[in-house]
mmCIF file of N, CA and C in Angstrom:
data_model
loop_
_atom_site.group_PDB
_atom_site.id
_atom_site.type_symbol
_atom_site.label_atom_id
_atom_site.label_comp_id
_atom_site.label_asym_id
_atom_site.label_seq_id
_atom_site.Cartn_x
_atom_site.Cartn_y
_atom_site.Cartn_z
ATOM 1 N N MET D 1 -22.448 -1.716 -28.741
ATOM 2 C CA MET D 1 -21.752 -2.978 -28.815
ATOM 3 C C MET D 1 -20.266 -2.756 -29.097
ATOM 4 N N ARG D 2 -19.976 -1.820 -29.988
ATOM 5 C CA ARG D 2 -18.583 -1.572 -30.337
ATOM 6 C C ARG D 2 -17.795 -1.076 -29.132
ATOM 7 N N THR D 3 -18.396 -0.234 -28.307
ATOM 8 C CA THR D 3 -17.725 0.273 -27.116
ATOM 9 C C THR D 3 -17.402 -0.865 -26.168
ATOM 10 N N THR D 4 -18.341 -1.754 -25.951
ATOM 11 C CA THR D 4 -18.118 -2.901 -25.087
ATOM 12 C C THR D 4 -17.001 -3.765 -25.638
ATOM 13 N N GLY D 5 -16.999 -3.985 -26.941
ATOM 14 C CA GLY D 5 -15.940 -4.762 -27.568
ATOM 15 C C GLY D 5 -14.581 -4.118 -27.395
ATOM 16 N N ASN D 6 -14.534 -2.789 -27.510
ATOM 17 C CA ASN D 6 -13.271 -2.079 -27.314
ATOM 18 C C ASN D 6 -12.778 -2.201 -25.881
ATOM 19 N N LEU D 7 -13.701 -2.103 -24.926
ATOM 20 C CA LEU D 7 -13.316 -2.249 -23.524
ATOM 21 C C LEU D 7 -12.820 -3.664 -23.240
ATOM 22 N N LEU D 8 -13.489 -4.652 -23.806
ATOM 23 C CA LEU D 8 -13.041 -6.034 -23.611
ATOM 24 C C LEU D 8 -11.681 -6.267 -24.241
ATOM 25 N N ALA D 9 -11.473 -5.716 -25.425
ATOM 26 C CA ALA D 9 -10.176 -5.852 -26.088
ATOM 27 C C ALA D 9 -9.080 -5.167 -25.266
ATOM 28 N N ALA D 10 -9.368 -3.971 -24.764
ATOM 29 C CA ALA D 10 -8.394 -3.255 -23.946
ATOM 30 C C ALA D 10 -8.086 -4.025 -22.666
ATOM 31 N N ALA D 11 -9.116 -4.577 -22.042
ATOM 32 C CA ALA D 11 -8.915 -5.370 -20.828
ATOM 33 C C ALA D 11 -8.086 -6.617 -21.129
ATOM 34 N N ALA D 12 -8.370 -7.273 -22.246
ATOM 35 C CA ALA D 12 -7.624 -8.475 -22.611
ATOM 36 C C ALA D 12 -6.151 -8.156 -22.853
ATOM 37 N N VAL D 13 -5.883 -7.081 -23.561
ATOM 38 C CA VAL D 13 -4.491 -6.681 -23.822
ATOM 39 C C VAL D 13 -3.796 -6.333 -22.510
ATOM 40 N N THR D 14 -4.469 -5.566 -21.661
ATOM 41 C CA THR D 14 -3.885 -5.178 -20.378
ATOM 42 C C THR D 14 -3.604 -6.400 -19.516
ATOM 43 N N LEU D 15 -4.534 -7.341 -19.492
ATOM 44 C CA LEU D 15 -4.324 -8.571 -18.714
ATOM 45 C C LEU D 15 -3.108 -9.342 -19.220
ATOM 46 N N LYS D 16 -3.005 -9.489 -20.519
ATOM 47 C CA LYS D 16 -1.874 -10.237 -21.084
ATOM 48 C C LYS D 16 -0.552 -9.532 -20.805
ATOM 49 N N VAL D 17 -0.504 -8.240 -21.102
ATOM 50 C CA VAL D 17 0.732 -7.481 -20.889
ATOM 51 C C VAL D 17 1.099 -7.473 -19.404
ATOM 52 N N GLY D 18 0.117 -7.216 -18.559
ATOM 53 C CA GLY D 18 0.371 -7.149 -17.123
ATOM 54 C C GLY D 18 0.839 -8.459 -16.534
ATOM 55 N N VAL D 19 0.182 -9.537 -16.884
ATOM 56 C CA VAL D 19 0.577 -10.841 -16.342
ATOM 57 C C VAL D 19 1.983 -11.204 -16.810
ATOM 58 N N VAL D 20 2.276 -11.013 -18.084
ATOM 59 C CA VAL D 20 3.623 -11.322 -18.585
ATOM 60 C C VAL D 20 4.662 -10.461 -17.866
ATOM 61 N N PHE D 21 4.399 -9.174 -17.739
ATOM 62 C CA PHE D 21 5.351 -8.280 -17.083
ATOM 63 C C PHE D 21 5.598 -8.702 -15.637
ATOM 64 N N TRP D 22 4.534 -8.898 -14.870
ATOM 65 C CA TRP D 22 4.702 -9.226 -13.455
ATOM 66 C C TRP D 22 5.258 -10.630 -13.242
ATOM 67 N N VAL D 23 4.954 -11.565 -14.128
ATOM 68 C CA VAL D 23 5.554 -12.901 -14.023
ATOM 69 C C VAL D 23 7.063 -12.807 -14.252
ATOM 70 N N LEU D 24 7.464 -12.031 -15.252
ATOM 71 C CA LEU D 24 8.899 -11.860 -15.497
ATOM 72 C C LEU D 24 9.590 -11.205 -14.304
ATOM 73 N N VAL D 25 8.956 -10.201 -13.729
ATOM 74 C CA VAL D 25 9.533 -9.541 -12.555
ATOM 75 C C VAL D 25 9.591 -10.518 -11.383
ATOM 76 N N ALA D 26 8.514 -11.253 -11.135
ATOM 77 C CA ALA D 26 8.488 -12.212 -10.027
ATOM 78 C C ALA D 26 9.532 -13.306 -10.223
ATOM 79 N N TRP D 27 9.712 -13.717 -11.458
ATOM 80 C CA TRP D 27 10.676 -14.766 -11.775
ATOM 81 C C TRP D 27 12.101 -14.319 -11.446
ATOM 82 N N ARG D 28 12.367 -13.032 -11.634
ATOM 83 C CA ARG D 28 13.707 -12.491 -11.383
ATOM 84 C C ARG D 28 13.886 -11.990 -9.948
ATOM 85 N N THR D 29 12.845 -12.093 -9.124
ATOM 86 C CA THR D 29 12.890 -11.563 -7.768
ATOM 87 C C THR D 29 12.965 -12.699 -6.758
ATOM 88 N N PRO D 30 13.929 -12.642 -5.849
ATOM 89 C CA PRO D 30 13.954 -13.652 -4.783
ATOM 90 C C PRO D 30 12.663 -13.580 -3.965
ATOM 91 N N GLY D 31 12.011 -14.694 -3.800
ATOM 92 C CA GLY D 31 10.747 -14.727 -3.070
ATOM 93 C C GLY D 31 9.538 -14.540 -3.956
ATOM 94 N N GLY D 32 9.717 -14.063 -5.163
ATOM 95 C CA GLY D 32 8.633 -13.962 -6.132
ATOM 96 C C GLY D 32 7.687 -12.795 -5.972
ATOM 97 N N GLU D 33 7.975 -11.870 -5.057
ATOM 98 C CA GLU D 33 7.082 -10.729 -4.866
ATOM 99 C C GLU D 33 7.689 -9.512 -5.550
ATOM 100 N N PRO D 34 7.024 -9.004 -6.608
ATOM 101 C CA PRO D 34 7.614 -7.897 -7.382
ATOM 102 C C PRO D 34 8.016 -6.698 -6.535
ATOM 103 N N TRP D 35 7.241 -6.361 -5.526
ATOM 104 C CA TRP D 35 7.547 -5.171 -4.728
ATOM 105 C C TRP D 35 8.765 -5.389 -3.842
ATOM 106 N N ASP D 36 9.270 -6.633 -3.750
ATOM 107 C CA ASP D 36 10.488 -6.910 -3.001
ATOM 108 C C ASP D 36 11.728 -6.949 -3.895
ATOM 109 N N ALA D 37 11.554 -6.699 -5.179
ATOM 110 C CA ALA D 37 12.695 -6.702 -6.101
ATOM 111 C C ALA D 37 13.691 -5.619 -5.679
ATOM 112 N N PRO D 38 14.987 -5.935 -5.727
ATOM 113 C CA PRO D 38 15.984 -4.927 -5.340
ATOM 114 C C PRO D 38 15.874 -3.638 -6.159
ATOM 115 N N ALA D 39 15.497 -3.751 -7.409
ATOM 116 C CA ALA D 39 15.414 -2.580 -8.275
ATOM 117 C C ALA D 39 13.958 -2.160 -8.519
ATOM 118 N N PHE D 40 13.076 -2.440 -7.572
ATOM 119 C CA PHE D 40 11.661 -2.135 -7.801
ATOM 120 C C PHE D 40 11.444 -0.649 -8.080
ATOM 121 N N TRP D 41 11.971 0.222 -7.224
ATOM 122 C CA TRP D 41 11.698 1.659 -7.348
ATOM 123 C C TRP D 41 12.489 2.315 -8.462
ATOM 124 N N THR D 42 13.622 1.740 -8.837
ATOM 125 C CA THR D 42 14.462 2.380 -9.850
ATOM 126 C C THR D 42 14.242 1.829 -11.251
ATOM 127 N N VAL D 43 13.764 0.590 -11.360
ATOM 128 C CA VAL D 43 13.598 -0.017 -12.680
ATOM 129 C C VAL D 43 12.169 -0.522 -12.903
ATOM 130 N N VAL D 44 11.708 -1.399 -12.031
ATOM 131 C CA VAL D 44 10.435 -2.103 -12.247
ATOM 132 C C VAL D 44 9.253 -1.136 -12.243
ATOM 133 N N TYR D 45 9.132 -0.328 -11.200
ATOM 134 C CA TYR D 45 7.984 0.579 -11.102
ATOM 135 C C TYR D 45 7.974 1.618 -12.227
ATOM 136 N N PRO D 46 9.109 2.234 -12.569
ATOM 137 C CA PRO D 46 9.090 3.145 -13.717
ATOM 138 C C PRO D 46 8.684 2.458 -15.027
ATOM 139 N N ILE D 47 9.120 1.222 -15.224
ATOM 140 C CA ILE D 47 8.694 0.491 -16.424
ATOM 141 C C ILE D 47 7.190 0.249 -16.383
ATOM 142 N N ALA D 48 6.670 -0.108 -15.214
ATOM 143 C CA ALA D 48 5.217 -0.324 -15.080
ATOM 144 C C ALA D 48 4.453 0.963 -15.375
ATOM 145 N N LEU D 49 4.969 2.095 -14.907
ATOM 146 C CA LEU D 49 4.312 3.376 -15.193
ATOM 147 C C LEU D 49 4.362 3.700 -16.684
ATOM 148 N N ALA D 50 5.465 3.368 -17.333
ATOM 149 C CA ALA D 50 5.562 3.580 -18.782
ATOM 150 C C ALA D 50 4.575 2.685 -19.524
ATOM 151 N N ILE D 51 4.431 1.456 -19.076
ATOM 152 C CA ILE D 51 3.451 0.548 -19.690
ATOM 153 C C ILE D 51 2.044 1.108 -19.501
ATOM 154 N N ALA D 52 1.760 1.629 -18.308
ATOM 155 C CA ALA D 52 0.443 2.233 -18.050
ATOM 156 C C ALA D 52 0.197 3.407 -18.993
ATOM 157 N N ALA D 53 1.231 4.204 -19.241
ATOM 158 C CA ALA D 53 1.091 5.342 -20.163
ATOM 159 C C ALA D 53 0.780 4.861 -21.577
ATOM 160 N N VAL D 54 1.479 3.832 -22.012
ATOM 161 C CA VAL D 54 1.237 3.293 -23.357
ATOM 162 C C VAL D 54 -0.177 2.731 -23.456
ATOM 163 N N LEU D 55 -0.598 1.991 -22.445
ATOM 164 C CA LEU D 55 -1.956 1.434 -22.462
ATOM 165 C C LEU D 55 -3.002 2.547 -22.476
ATOM 166 N N GLY D 56 -2.784 3.591 -21.658
ATOM 167 C CA GLY D 56 -3.719 4.716 -21.637
ATOM 168 C C GLY D 56 -3.785 5.447 -22.964
ATOM 169 N N ALA D 57 -2.652 5.552 -23.635
ATOM 170 C CA ALA D 57 -2.621 6.222 -24.941
ATOM 171 C C ALA D 57 -3.235 5.349 -26.034
ATOM 172 N N CYS D 58 -3.124 4.051 -25.890
ATOM 173 C CA CYS D 58 -3.683 3.139 -26.905
ATOM 174 C C CYS D 58 -5.186 2.945 -26.740
ATOM 175 N N PHE D 59 -5.633 2.892 -25.498
ATOM 176 C CA PHE D 59 -7.044 2.635 -25.210
ATOM 177 C C PHE D 59 -7.606 3.837 -24.473
ATOM 178 N N LEU D 60 -8.165 4.761 -25.229
ATOM 179 C CA LEU D 60 -8.559 6.060 -24.694
ATOM 180 C C LEU D 60 -9.753 5.997 -23.752
ATOM 181 N N ARG D 61 -10.673 5.109 -24.040
ATOM 182 C CA ARG D 61 -11.868 5.028 -23.204
ATOM 183 C C ARG D 61 -11.492 4.447 -21.843
ATOM 184 N N LYS D 62 -11.798 5.193 -20.793
ATOM 185 C CA LYS D 62 -11.465 4.804 -19.427
ATOM 186 C C LYS D 62 -9.976 4.490 -19.292
ATOM 187 N N ALA D 63 -9.139 5.359 -19.807
ATOM 188 C CA ALA D 63 -7.693 5.136 -19.819
ATOM 189 C C ALA D 63 -7.133 4.878 -18.423
ATOM 190 N N TRP D 64 -7.677 5.519 -17.413
ATOM 191 C CA TRP D 64 -7.207 5.332 -16.038
ATOM 192 C C TRP D 64 -7.334 3.885 -15.585
ATOM 193 N N LEU D 65 -8.334 3.187 -16.104
ATOM 194 C CA LEU D 65 -8.606 1.815 -15.684
ATOM 195 C C LEU D 65 -7.453 0.875 -16.005
ATOM 196 N N TRP D 66 -6.740 1.145 -17.098
ATOM 197 C CA TRP D 66 -5.669 0.246 -17.516
ATOM 198 C C TRP D 66 -4.469 0.363 -16.585
ATOM 199 N N GLY D 67 -4.240 1.545 -16.019
ATOM 200 C CA GLY D 67 -3.199 1.689 -15.002
ATOM 201 C C GLY D 67 -3.541 0.933 -13.735
ATOM 202 N N LEU D 68 -4.804 1.013 -13.335
ATOM 203 C CA LEU D 68 -5.265 0.280 -12.153
ATOM 204 C C LEU D 68 -5.115 -1.225 -12.361
ATOM 205 N N LEU D 69 -5.629 -1.705 -13.469
ATOM 206 C CA LEU D 69 -5.588 -3.140 -13.736
ATOM 207 C C LEU D 69 -4.152 -3.646 -13.810
ATOM 208 N N LEU D 70 -3.289 -2.901 -14.477
ATOM 209 C CA LEU D 70 -1.896 -3.298 -14.600
ATOM 210 C C LEU D 70 -1.245 -3.475 -13.226
ATOM 211 N N MET D 71 -1.449 -2.529 -12.346
ATOM 212 C CA MET D 71 -0.789 -2.590 -11.035
ATOM 213 C C MET D 71 -1.402 -3.643 -10.119
ATOM 214 N N VAL D 72 -2.701 -3.825 -10.174
ATOM 215 C CA VAL D 72 -3.354 -4.808 -9.307
ATOM 216 C C VAL D 72 -3.013 -6.241 -9.730
ATOM 217 N N LEU D 73 -2.603 -6.417 -10.967
ATOM 218 C CA LEU D 73 -2.239 -7.755 -11.441
ATOM 219 C C LEU D 73 -1.030 -8.333 -10.712
ATOM 220 N N GLN D 74 -0.298 -7.501 -9.979
ATOM 221 C CA GLN D 74 0.798 -8.027 -9.160
ATOM 222 C C GLN D 74 0.289 -9.048 -8.151
ATOM 223 N N VAL D 75 -0.865 -8.793 -7.598
ATOM 224 C CA VAL D 75 -1.374 -9.609 -6.501
ATOM 225 C C VAL D 75 -1.669 -11.043 -6.938
ATOM 226 N N PRO D 76 -2.437 -11.277 -8.012
ATOM 227 C CA PRO D 76 -2.640 -12.668 -8.402
ATOM 228 C C PRO D 76 -1.351 -13.359 -8.838
ATOM 229 N N VAL D 77 -0.427 -12.615 -9.422
ATOM 230 C CA VAL D 77 0.852 -13.210 -9.795
ATOM 231 C C VAL D 77 1.597 -13.661 -8.542
ATOM 232 N N VAL D 78 1.622 -12.827 -7.518
ATOM 233 C CA VAL D 78 2.264 -13.194 -6.260
ATOM 234 C C VAL D 78 1.559 -14.401 -5.641
ATOM 235 N N ALA D 79 0.234 -14.425 -5.691
ATOM 236 C CA ALA D 79 -0.518 -15.550 -5.122
ATOM 237 C C ALA D 79 -0.164 -16.861 -5.821
ATOM 238 N N VAL D 80 0.024 -16.820 -7.124
ATOM 239 C CA VAL D 80 0.362 -18.033 -7.872
ATOM 240 C C VAL D 80 1.818 -18.423 -7.648
ATOM 241 N N VAL D 81 2.715 -17.437 -7.698
ATOM 242 C CA VAL D 81 4.146 -17.721 -7.599
ATOM 243 C C VAL D 81 4.556 -18.059 -6.167
ATOM 244 N N SER D 82 4.091 -17.287 -5.199
ATOM 245 C CA SER D 82 4.540 -17.440 -3.815
ATOM 246 C C SER D 82 3.529 -18.119 -2.908
ATOM 247 N N GLY D 83 2.311 -18.234 -3.373
ATOM 248 C CA GLY D 83 1.269 -18.808 -2.532
ATOM 249 C C GLY D 83 0.506 -17.729 -1.790
ATOM 250 N N VAL D 84 -0.631 -18.113 -1.290
ATOM 251 C CA VAL D 84 -1.479 -17.184 -0.539
ATOM 252 C C VAL D 84 -1.027 -17.212 0.909
ATOM 253 N N GLY D 85 -0.673 -16.039 1.409
ATOM 254 C CA GLY D 85 -0.216 -15.936 2.789
ATOM 255 C C GLY D 85 -0.997 -14.887 3.548
ATOM 256 N N PRO D 86 -0.655 -14.711 4.807
ATOM 257 C CA PRO D 86 -1.395 -13.762 5.642
ATOM 258 C C PRO D 86 -1.217 -12.299 5.220
ATOM 259 N N LEU D 87 -0.168 -12.005 4.467
ATOM 260 C CA LEU D 87 0.071 -10.620 4.052
ATOM 261 C C LEU D 87 -0.467 -10.300 2.659
ATOM 262 N N LEU D 88 -1.233 -11.226 2.080
ATOM 263 C CA LEU D 88 -1.750 -10.986 0.737
ATOM 264 C C LEU D 88 -2.681 -9.774 0.695
ATOM 265 N N LEU D 89 -3.494 -9.597 1.724
ATOM 266 C CA LEU D 89 -4.382 -8.428 1.778
ATOM 267 C C LEU D 89 -3.563 -7.140 1.857
ATOM 268 N N ALA D 90 -2.479 -7.165 2.622
ATOM 269 C CA ALA D 90 -1.592 -5.993 2.683
ATOM 270 C C ALA D 90 -0.975 -5.733 1.308
ATOM 271 N N GLY D 91 -0.650 -6.793 0.591
ATOM 272 C CA GLY D 91 -0.127 -6.654 -0.763
ATOM 273 C C GLY D 91 -1.139 -6.015 -1.694
ATOM 274 N N LEU D 92 -2.413 -6.383 -1.538
ATOM 275 C CA LEU D 92 -3.471 -5.787 -2.355
ATOM 276 C C LEU D 92 -3.591 -4.295 -2.077
ATOM 277 N N VAL D 93 -3.566 -3.921 -0.817
ATOM 278 C CA VAL D 93 -3.638 -2.503 -0.447
ATOM 279 C C VAL D 93 -2.427 -1.759 -1.010
ATOM 280 N N TYR D 94 -1.257 -2.371 -0.900
ATOM 281 C CA TYR D 94 -0.033 -1.778 -1.435
ATOM 282 C C TYR D 94 -0.136 -1.594 -2.943
ATOM 283 N N ALA D 95 -0.649 -2.601 -3.640
ATOM 284 C CA ALA D 95 -0.818 -2.509 -5.095
ATOM 285 C C ALA D 95 -1.811 -1.407 -5.457
ATOM 286 N N LEU D 96 -2.855 -1.249 -4.672
ATOM 287 C CA LEU D 96 -3.829 -0.187 -4.936
ATOM 288 C C LEU D 96 -3.210 1.195 -4.748
ATOM 289 N N VAL D 97 -2.353 1.341 -3.746
ATOM 290 C CA VAL D 97 -1.668 2.621 -3.546
ATOM 291 C C VAL D 97 -0.706 2.883 -4.706
ATOM 292 N N LEU D 98 0.020 1.838 -5.120
ATOM 293 C CA LEU D 98 0.934 1.979 -6.255
ATOM 294 C C LEU D 98 0.177 2.262 -7.551
ATOM 295 N N ALA D 99 -1.087 1.878 -7.596
ATOM 296 C CA ALA D 99 -1.887 2.081 -8.800
ATOM 297 C C ALA D 99 -2.295 3.537 -8.994
ATOM 298 N N LEU D 100 -2.326 4.327 -7.945
ATOM 299 C CA LEU D 100 -2.781 5.715 -8.074
ATOM 300 C C LEU D 100 -1.946 6.505 -9.081
ATOM 301 N N PRO D 101 -0.611 6.508 -8.985
ATOM 302 C CA PRO D 101 0.159 7.210 -10.026
ATOM 303 C C PRO D 101 -0.010 6.579 -11.408
ATOM 304 N N ALA D 102 -0.116 5.261 -11.467
ATOM 305 C CA ALA D 102 -0.308 4.587 -12.760
ATOM 306 C C ALA D 102 -1.630 5.005 -13.399
ATOM 307 N N MET D 103 -2.666 5.142 -12.593
ATOM 308 C CA MET D 103 -3.970 5.576 -13.096
ATOM 309 C C MET D 103 -3.886 7.007 -13.620
ATOM 310 N N ALA D 104 -3.206 7.867 -12.868
ATOM 311 C CA ALA D 104 -3.070 9.270 -13.293
ATOM 312 C C ALA D 104 -2.266 9.374 -14.582
ATOM 313 N N ILE D 105 -1.199 8.593 -14.678
ATOM 314 C CA ILE D 105 -0.358 8.630 -15.883
ATOM 315 C C ILE D 105 -1.114 8.083 -17.088
ATOM 316 N N ALA D 106 -1.837 6.979 -16.903
ATOM 317 C CA ALA D 106 -2.611 6.410 -18.008
ATOM 318 C C ALA D 106 -3.687 7.390 -18.471
ATOM 319 N N ALA D 107 -4.371 8.029 -17.516
ATOM 320 C CA ALA D 107 -5.402 9.011 -17.873
ATOM 321 C C ALA D 107 -4.786 10.207 -18.597
ATOM 322 N N ALA D 108 -3.633 10.668 -18.123
ATOM 323 C CA ALA D 108 -2.970 11.805 -18.766
ATOM 324 C C ALA D 108 -2.508 11.439 -20.177
ATOM 325 N N ALA D 109 -2.006 10.233 -20.353
ATOM 326 C CA ALA D 109 -1.569 9.800 -21.688
ATOM 327 C C ALA D 109 -2.750 9.717 -22.645
ATOM 328 N N GLY D 110 -3.881 9.205 -22.147
ATOM 329 C CA GLY D 110 -5.082 9.156 -22.976
ATOM 330 C C GLY D 110 -5.578 10.546 -23.336
ATOM 331 N N ALA D 111 -5.564 11.456 -22.364
ATOM 332 C CA ALA D 111 -6.004 12.838 -22.619
ATOM 333 C C ALA D 111 -5.065 13.536 -23.594
ATOM 334 N N LEU D 112 -3.766 13.299 -23.451
ATOM 335 C CA LEU D 112 -2.802 13.900 -24.362
ATOM 336 C C LEU D 112 -3.008 13.391 -25.788
ATOM 337 N N ARG D 113 -3.244 12.100 -25.932
ATOM 338 C CA ARG D 113 -3.485 11.562 -27.273
ATOM 339 C C ARG D 113 -4.758 12.141 -27.879
ATOM 340 N N ARG D 114 -5.815 12.255 -27.069
ATOM 341 C CA ARG D 114 -7.065 12.855 -27.573
ATOM 342 C C ARG D 114 -6.819 14.294 -28.009
ATOM 343 N N ARG D 115 -6.076 15.039 -27.217
ATOM 344 C CA ARG D 115 -5.814 16.448 -27.540
ATOM 345 C C ARG D 115 -4.964 16.569 -28.803
ATOM 346 N N LEU D 116 -3.955 15.707 -28.948
ATOM 347 C CA LEU D 116 -3.093 15.763 -30.123
ATOM 348 C C LEU D 116 -3.835 15.387 -31.400
ATOM 349 N N HIS D 117 -4.832 14.537 -31.272
ATOM 350 C CA HIS D 117 -5.590 14.104 -32.428
ATOM 351 C C HIS D 117 -6.894 14.884 -32.593
ATOM 352 N N GLY D 118 -7.082 15.916 -31.789
ATOM 353 C CA GLY D 118 -8.229 16.803 -31.950
ATOM 354 C C GLY D 118 -9.534 16.257 -31.413
ATOM 355 N N ARG D 119 -9.468 15.204 -30.635
ATOM 356 C CA ARG D 119 -10.684 14.658 -30.033
ATOM 357 C C ARG D 119 -10.754 15.107 -28.604
ATOM 358 N N VAL D 120 -11.839 15.752 -28.216
ATOM 359 C CA VAL D 120 -11.978 16.246 -26.853
ATOM 360 C C VAL D 120 -12.887 15.367 -26.060
#
C-alpha cells in the first residue's frame, strides 16, 4: 500500500509541476505551443530536463516515469490552450521523442541518489 501511495504522490507532484511549467511556457509562446517557443532548445527544454532530474532524484521508484510524464504533459496543455487540431498526434509523437532524454536523465538522477545514499 505504501508503494502505491508513493507512486500516486509522485504522479500528483509531477502532474502539478508539469502542468504549471507547460502552461507558463505556452502562455509566453505565440500560438501556445511550447515546442514553437523561440527559446525552446536553449531555455525551455533544458529547464524541463532539469525538472525531470529533480523529480527523478526525489521520487526514486520508477524515476524514468516522471521524465516521461513531464514531457507528455505538453500535449494536453497545447490541446487546452490552442485547441485540438490535425497535428495534435504529431505533437504527441514529438513529445514522446523529447521524453527519451528526460526519461534517461530522471532515471540517472534517481540512480545517483540511490548510490549516494547507499541504496542499491
